[in-house]
mmCIF file of C-alpha atoms in Angstrom:
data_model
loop_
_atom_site.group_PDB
_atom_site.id
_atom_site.type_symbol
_atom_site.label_atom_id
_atom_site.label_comp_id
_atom_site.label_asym_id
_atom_site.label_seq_id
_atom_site.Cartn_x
_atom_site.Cartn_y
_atom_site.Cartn_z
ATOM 1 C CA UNK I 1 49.155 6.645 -19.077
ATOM 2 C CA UNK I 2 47.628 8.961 -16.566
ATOM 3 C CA UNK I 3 48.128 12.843 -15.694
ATOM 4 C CA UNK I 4 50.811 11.768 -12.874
ATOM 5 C CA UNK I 5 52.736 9.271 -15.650
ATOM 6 C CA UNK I 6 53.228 12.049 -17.688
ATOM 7 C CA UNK I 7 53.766 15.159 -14.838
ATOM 8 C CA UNK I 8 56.480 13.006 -12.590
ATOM 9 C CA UNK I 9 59.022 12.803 -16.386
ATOM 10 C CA UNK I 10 58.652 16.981 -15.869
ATOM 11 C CA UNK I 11 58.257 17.361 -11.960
ATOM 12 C CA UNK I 12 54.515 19.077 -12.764
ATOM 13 C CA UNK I 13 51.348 18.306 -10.983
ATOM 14 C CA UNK I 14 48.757 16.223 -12.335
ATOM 15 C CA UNK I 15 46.292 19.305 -12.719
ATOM 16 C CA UNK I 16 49.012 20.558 -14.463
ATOM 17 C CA UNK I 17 48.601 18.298 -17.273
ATOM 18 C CA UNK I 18 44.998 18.318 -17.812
ATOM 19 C CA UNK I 19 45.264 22.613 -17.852
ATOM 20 C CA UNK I 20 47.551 22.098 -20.285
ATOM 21 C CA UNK I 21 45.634 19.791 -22.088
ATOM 22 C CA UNK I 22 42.564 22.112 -21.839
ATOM 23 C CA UNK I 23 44.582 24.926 -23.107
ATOM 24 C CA UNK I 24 44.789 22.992 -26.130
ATOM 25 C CA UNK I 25 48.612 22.275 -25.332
ATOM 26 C CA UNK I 26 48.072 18.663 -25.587
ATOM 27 C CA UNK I 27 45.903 16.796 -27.701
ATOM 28 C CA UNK I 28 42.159 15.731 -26.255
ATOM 29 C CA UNK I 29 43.176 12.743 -23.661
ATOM 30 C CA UNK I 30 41.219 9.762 -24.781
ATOM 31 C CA UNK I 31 38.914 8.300 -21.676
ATOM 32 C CA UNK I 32 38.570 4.753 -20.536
ATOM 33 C CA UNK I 33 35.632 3.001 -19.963
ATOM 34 C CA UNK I 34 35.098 4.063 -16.359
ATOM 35 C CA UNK I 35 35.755 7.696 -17.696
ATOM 36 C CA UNK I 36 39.369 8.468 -16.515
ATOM 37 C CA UNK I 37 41.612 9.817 -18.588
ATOM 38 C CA UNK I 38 43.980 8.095 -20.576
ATOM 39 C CA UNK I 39 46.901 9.704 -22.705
ATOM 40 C CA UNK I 40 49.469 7.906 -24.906
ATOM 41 C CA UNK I 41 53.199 8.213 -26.208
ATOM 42 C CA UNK I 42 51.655 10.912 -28.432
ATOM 43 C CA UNK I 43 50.312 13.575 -25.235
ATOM 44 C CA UNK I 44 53.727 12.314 -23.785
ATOM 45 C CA UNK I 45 55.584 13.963 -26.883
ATOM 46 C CA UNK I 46 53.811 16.706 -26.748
ATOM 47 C CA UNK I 47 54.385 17.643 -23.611
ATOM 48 C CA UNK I 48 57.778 17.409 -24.233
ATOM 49 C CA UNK I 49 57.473 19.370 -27.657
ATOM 50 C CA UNK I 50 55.364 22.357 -25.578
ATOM 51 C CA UNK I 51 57.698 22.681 -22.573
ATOM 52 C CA UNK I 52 60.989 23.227 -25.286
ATOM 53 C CA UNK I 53 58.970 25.551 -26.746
ATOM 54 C CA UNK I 54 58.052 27.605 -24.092
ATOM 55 C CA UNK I 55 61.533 27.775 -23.070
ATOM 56 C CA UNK I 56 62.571 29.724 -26.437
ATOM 57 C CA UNK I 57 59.313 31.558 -27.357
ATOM 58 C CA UNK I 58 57.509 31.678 -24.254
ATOM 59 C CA UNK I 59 54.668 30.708 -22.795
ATOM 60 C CA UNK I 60 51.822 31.649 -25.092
ATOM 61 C CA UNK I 61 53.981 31.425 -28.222
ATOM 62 C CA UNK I 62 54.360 28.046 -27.184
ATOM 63 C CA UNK I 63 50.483 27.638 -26.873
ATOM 64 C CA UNK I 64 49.884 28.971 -30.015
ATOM 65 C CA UNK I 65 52.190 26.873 -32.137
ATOM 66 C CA UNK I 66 50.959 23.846 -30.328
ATOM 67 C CA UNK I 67 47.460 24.974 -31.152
ATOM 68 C CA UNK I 68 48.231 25.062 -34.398
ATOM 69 C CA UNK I 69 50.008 22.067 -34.984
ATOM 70 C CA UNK I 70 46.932 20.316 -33.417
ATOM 71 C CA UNK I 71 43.951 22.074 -35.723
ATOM 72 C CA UNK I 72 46.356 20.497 -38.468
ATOM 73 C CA UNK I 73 47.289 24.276 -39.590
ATOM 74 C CA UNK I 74 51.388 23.913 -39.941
ATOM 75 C CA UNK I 75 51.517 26.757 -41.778
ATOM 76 C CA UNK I 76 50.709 29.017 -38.909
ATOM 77 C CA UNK I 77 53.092 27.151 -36.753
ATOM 78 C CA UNK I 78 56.055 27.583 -39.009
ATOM 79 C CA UNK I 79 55.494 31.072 -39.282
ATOM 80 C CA UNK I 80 55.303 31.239 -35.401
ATOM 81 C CA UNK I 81 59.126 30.354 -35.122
ATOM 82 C CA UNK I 82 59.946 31.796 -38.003
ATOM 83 C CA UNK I 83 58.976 35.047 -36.756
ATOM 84 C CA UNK I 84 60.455 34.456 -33.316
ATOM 85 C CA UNK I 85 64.075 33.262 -35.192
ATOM 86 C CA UNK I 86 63.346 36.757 -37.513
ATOM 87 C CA UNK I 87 62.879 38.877 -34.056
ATOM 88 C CA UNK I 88 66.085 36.832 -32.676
ATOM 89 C CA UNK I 89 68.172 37.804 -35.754
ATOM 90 C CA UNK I 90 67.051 41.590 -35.492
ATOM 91 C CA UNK I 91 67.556 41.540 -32.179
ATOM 92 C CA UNK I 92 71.597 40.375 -33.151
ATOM 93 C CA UNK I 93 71.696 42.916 -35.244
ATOM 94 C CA UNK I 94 70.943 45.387 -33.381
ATOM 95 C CA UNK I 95 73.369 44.272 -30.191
ATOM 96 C CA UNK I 96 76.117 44.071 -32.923
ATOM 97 C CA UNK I 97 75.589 48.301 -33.265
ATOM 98 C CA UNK I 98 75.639 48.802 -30.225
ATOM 99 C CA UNK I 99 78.519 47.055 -29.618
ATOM 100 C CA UNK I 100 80.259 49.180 -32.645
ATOM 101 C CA UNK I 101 79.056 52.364 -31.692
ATOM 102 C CA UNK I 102 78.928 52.227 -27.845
ATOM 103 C CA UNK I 103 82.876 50.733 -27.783
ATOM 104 C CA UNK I 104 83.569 53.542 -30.203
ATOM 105 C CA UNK I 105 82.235 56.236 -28.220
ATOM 106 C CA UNK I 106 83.854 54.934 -25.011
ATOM 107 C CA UNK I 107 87.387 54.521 -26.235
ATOM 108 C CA UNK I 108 87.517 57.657 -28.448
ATOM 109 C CA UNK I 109 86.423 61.689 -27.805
ATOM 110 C CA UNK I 110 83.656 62.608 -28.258
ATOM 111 C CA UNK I 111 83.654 65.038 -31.606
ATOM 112 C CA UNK I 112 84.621 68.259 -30.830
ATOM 113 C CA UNK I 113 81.545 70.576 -29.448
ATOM 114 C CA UNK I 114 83.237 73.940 -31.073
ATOM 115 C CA UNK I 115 84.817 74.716 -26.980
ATOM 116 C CA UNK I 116 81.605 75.543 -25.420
ATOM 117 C CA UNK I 117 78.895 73.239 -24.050
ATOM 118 C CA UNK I 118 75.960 72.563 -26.717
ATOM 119 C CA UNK I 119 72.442 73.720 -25.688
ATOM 120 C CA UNK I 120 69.648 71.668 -25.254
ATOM 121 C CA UNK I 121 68.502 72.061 -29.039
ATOM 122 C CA UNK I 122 72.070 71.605 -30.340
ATOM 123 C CA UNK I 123 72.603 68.159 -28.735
ATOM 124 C CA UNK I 124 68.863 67.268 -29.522
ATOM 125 C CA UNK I 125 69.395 68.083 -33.687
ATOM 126 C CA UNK I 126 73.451 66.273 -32.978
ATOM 127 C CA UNK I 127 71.586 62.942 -31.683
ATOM 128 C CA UNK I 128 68.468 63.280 -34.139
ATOM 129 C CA UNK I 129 65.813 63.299 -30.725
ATOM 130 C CA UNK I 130 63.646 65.596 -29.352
ATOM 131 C CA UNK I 131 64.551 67.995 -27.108
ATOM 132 C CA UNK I 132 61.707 66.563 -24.629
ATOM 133 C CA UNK I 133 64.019 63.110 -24.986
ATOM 134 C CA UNK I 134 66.667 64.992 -23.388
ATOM 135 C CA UNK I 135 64.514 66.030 -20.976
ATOM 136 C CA UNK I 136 63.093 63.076 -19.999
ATOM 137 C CA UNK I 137 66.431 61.438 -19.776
ATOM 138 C CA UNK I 138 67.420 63.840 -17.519
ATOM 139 C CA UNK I 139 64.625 63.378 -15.357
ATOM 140 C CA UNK I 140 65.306 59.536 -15.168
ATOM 141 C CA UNK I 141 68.762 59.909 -14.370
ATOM 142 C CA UNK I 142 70.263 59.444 -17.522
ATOM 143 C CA UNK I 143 71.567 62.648 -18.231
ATOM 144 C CA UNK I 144 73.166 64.943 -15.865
ATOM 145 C CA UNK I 145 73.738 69.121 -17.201
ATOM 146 C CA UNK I 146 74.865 71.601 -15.924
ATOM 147 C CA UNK I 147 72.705 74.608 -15.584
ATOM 148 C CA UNK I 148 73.836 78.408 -16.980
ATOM 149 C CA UNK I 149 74.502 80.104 -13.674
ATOM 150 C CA UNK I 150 73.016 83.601 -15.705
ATOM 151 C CA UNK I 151 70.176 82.487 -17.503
ATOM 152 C CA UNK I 152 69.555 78.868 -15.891
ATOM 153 C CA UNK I 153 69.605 76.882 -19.263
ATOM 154 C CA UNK I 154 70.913 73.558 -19.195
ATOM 155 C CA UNK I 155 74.466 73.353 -20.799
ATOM 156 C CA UNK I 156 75.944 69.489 -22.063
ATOM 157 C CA UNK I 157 79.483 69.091 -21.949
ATOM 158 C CA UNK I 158 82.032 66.738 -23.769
ATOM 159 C CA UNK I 159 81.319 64.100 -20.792
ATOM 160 C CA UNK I 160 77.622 64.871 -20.851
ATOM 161 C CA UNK I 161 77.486 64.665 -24.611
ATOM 162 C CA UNK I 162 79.286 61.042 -24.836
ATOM 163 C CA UNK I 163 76.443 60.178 -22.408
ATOM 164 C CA UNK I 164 73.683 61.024 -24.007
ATOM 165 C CA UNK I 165 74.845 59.388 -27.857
ATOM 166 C CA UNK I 166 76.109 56.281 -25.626
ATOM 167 C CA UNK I 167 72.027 56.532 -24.154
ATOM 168 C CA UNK I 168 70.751 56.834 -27.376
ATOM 169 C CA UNK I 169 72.182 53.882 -28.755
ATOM 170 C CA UNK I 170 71.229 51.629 -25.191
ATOM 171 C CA UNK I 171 67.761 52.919 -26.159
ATOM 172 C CA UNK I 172 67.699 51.885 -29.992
ATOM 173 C CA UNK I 173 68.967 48.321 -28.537
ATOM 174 C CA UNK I 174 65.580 48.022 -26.757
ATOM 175 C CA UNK I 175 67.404 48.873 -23.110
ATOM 176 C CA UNK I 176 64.581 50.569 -20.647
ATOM 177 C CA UNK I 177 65.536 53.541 -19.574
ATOM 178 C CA UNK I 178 66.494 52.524 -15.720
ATOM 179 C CA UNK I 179 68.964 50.170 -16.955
ATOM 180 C CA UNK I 180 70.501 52.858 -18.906
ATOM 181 C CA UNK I 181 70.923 55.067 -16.257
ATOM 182 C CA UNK I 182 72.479 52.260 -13.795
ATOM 183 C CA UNK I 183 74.971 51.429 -16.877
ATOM 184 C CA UNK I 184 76.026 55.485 -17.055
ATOM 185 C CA UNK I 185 76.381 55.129 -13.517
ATOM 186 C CA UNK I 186 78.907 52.254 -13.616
ATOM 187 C CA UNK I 187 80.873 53.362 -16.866
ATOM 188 C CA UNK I 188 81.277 57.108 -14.349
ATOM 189 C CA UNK I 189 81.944 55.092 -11.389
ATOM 190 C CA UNK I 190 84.173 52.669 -12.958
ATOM 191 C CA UNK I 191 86.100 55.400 -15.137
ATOM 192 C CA UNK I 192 86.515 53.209 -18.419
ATOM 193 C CA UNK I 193 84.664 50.805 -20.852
ATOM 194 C CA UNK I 194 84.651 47.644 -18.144
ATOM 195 C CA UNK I 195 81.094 48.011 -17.421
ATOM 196 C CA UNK I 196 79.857 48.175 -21.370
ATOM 197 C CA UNK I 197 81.855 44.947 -21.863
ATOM 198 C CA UNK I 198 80.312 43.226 -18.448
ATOM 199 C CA UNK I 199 76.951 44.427 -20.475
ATOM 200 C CA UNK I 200 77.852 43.619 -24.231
ATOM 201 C CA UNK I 201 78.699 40.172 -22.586
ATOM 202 C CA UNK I 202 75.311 39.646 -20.944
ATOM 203 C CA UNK I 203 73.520 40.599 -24.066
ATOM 204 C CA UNK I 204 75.481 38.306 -25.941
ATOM 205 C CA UNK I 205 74.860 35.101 -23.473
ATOM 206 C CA UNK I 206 70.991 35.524 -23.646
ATOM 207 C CA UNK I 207 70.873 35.718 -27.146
ATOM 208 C CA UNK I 208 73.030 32.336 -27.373
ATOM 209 C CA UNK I 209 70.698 31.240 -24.614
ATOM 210 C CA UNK I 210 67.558 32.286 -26.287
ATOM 211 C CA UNK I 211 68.741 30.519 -29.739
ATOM 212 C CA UNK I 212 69.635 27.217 -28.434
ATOM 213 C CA UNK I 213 66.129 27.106 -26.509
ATOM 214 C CA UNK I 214 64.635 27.911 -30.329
ATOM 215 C CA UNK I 215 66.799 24.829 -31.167
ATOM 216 C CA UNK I 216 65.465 22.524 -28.590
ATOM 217 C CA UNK I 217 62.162 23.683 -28.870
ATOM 218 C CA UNK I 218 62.308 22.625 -32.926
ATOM 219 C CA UNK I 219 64.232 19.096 -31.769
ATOM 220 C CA UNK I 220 61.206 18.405 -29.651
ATOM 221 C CA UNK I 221 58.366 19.716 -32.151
ATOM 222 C CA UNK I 222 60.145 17.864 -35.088
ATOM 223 C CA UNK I 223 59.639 14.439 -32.875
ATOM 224 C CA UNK I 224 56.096 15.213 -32.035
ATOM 225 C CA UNK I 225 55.240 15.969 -35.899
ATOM 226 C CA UNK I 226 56.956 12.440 -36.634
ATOM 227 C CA UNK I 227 54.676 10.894 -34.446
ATOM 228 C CA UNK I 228 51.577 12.735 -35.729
ATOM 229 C CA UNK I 229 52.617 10.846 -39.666
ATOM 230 C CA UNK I 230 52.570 7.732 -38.345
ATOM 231 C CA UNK I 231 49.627 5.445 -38.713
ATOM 232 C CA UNK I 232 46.770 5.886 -36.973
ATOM 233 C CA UNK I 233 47.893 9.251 -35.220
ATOM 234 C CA UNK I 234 44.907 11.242 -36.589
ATOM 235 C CA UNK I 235 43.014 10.314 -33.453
ATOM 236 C CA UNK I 236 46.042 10.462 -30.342
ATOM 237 C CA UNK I 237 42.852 9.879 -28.108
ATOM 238 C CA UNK I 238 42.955 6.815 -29.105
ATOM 239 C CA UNK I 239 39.632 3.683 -29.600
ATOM 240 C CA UNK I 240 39.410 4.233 -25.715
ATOM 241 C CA UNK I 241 38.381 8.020 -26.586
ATOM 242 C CA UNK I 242 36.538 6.961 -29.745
ATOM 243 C CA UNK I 243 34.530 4.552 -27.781
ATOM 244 C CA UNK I 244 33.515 7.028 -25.172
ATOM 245 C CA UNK I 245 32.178 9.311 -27.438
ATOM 246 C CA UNK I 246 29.793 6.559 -29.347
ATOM 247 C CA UNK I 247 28.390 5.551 -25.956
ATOM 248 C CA UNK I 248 26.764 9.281 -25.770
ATOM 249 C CA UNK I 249 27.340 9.537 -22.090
ATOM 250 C CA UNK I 250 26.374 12.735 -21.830
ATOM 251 C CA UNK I 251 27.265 12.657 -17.678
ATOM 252 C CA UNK I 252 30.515 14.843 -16.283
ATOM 253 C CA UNK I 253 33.455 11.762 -16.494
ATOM 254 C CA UNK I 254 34.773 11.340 -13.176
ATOM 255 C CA UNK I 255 38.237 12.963 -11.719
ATOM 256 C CA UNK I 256 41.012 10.661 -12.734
ATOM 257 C CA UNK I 257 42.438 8.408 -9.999
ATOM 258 C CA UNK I 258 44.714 9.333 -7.700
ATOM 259 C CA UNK I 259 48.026 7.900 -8.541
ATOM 260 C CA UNK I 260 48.966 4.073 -6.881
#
């Protein structure tokens, strides 16, 4: 097969092959006697095995564990996606507590603040953050005090409060700091808990997302290392490639040919 034989399958380029092939995505592509490239069922597999992957690990996850499968190191590959499955399940985790706490804080009081707003020290030792934290948040929209009309001190009321341990949690989840503030914004706006379930949802779909990309990624890489047992798959390049390289042509091979 040529690049184009195996790009049309993915709608990719022909260059598009060979980087990938140079990237170490594919296995060396074998060359014929007038130099072209020439790839097999094997590159073909691969290809297939790579673009899964990247879909669930990314990009240059998906590089590395292809790397490795091809320097013959599975070890490193298997701990590749098992790290990215480990990540995935901490990530669950951790959407699961938010969940609890942020649908606990939104449908119940906020504990009683002993009838006067809390200072910023008293919220920061309450949350277990630094007052700077508060700060910041304030200062990215986040938070929203009132000031001490006498002495100019910020002041956090029961609303303010339920904002900031509702923040707190967003941020333990991994959630940057705009996206928190646009979320605050809706669940004031929106004067209930609509907008943390329109969130808790969207969390939930790219985690089921990300896991059956994992899946198909390891369907795809489990076909490929099949292929690589078989007899003879030692050398996917193939006798064409082999042949090439005992003729010592040390000139630059030719471009491949344009497809017919």
């Amino acid at each position: 097969m040529r690049p184009i034989d195996l790009a049309r399958e993915h709608g990719l380029s022909a260059q598009a092959i060979r980087n990938y092939e140079e990237a170490g995505a594919l296995p060396a592509a074998g060359r014929g006697e007038t130099g072209y490239r020439r790839y097999t069922p094997r590159h073909a597999q691969a290809l297939r095995a790579f673009l899964a992957l990247r879909g669930g690990h990314g990009y240059q996850q998906a590089l590395e564990i292809m790397r490795a499968v091809h320097r013959d190191d599975a070890d490193a590959a298997y701990r590749l996606i098992d790290a990215a499955h480990v990540a995935l399940l901490a990530e669950r985790d951790t959407r699961a507590g938010v969940a609890a706490a942020l649908n606990g804080l939104t449908t119940t009081p906020p504990r009683p603040i002993d009838g006067r707003p809390l200072t910023v020290g008293e919220l920061a030792r309450r949350l277990g953050v630094h007052p700077a934290t508060l700060r910041a948040w304030e200062a990215r929209g986040i938070l929203h005090p009132e000031r001490d009309r006498a002495t100019g001190y910020r002041r956090y009321g029961p609303d303010c409060v339920r904002d900031a341990e509702i923040a707190r949690q967003l941020r333990r989840g991994g959630c940057p700091p705009a996206q928190v503030a646009r979320f605050l914004d809706s669940l004031r706006e929106a004067g209930g808990g609509e907008p943390l379930a329109v969130f808790l949802r969207s969390w939930q779909d790219r985690l089921t997302a990300r896991s059956r990309d994992l899946l198909a990624g390891a369907s795809m890489l489990d076909g490929y290392l099949v292929m690589l047992e078989q007899p003879g798959a030692a050398n996917p390049a193939g006798a064409a490639g082999a042949a090439t390289k005992q003729a010592g042509d040390s000139r630059r091979p030719p471009l491949d040919p344009p497809p017919s």
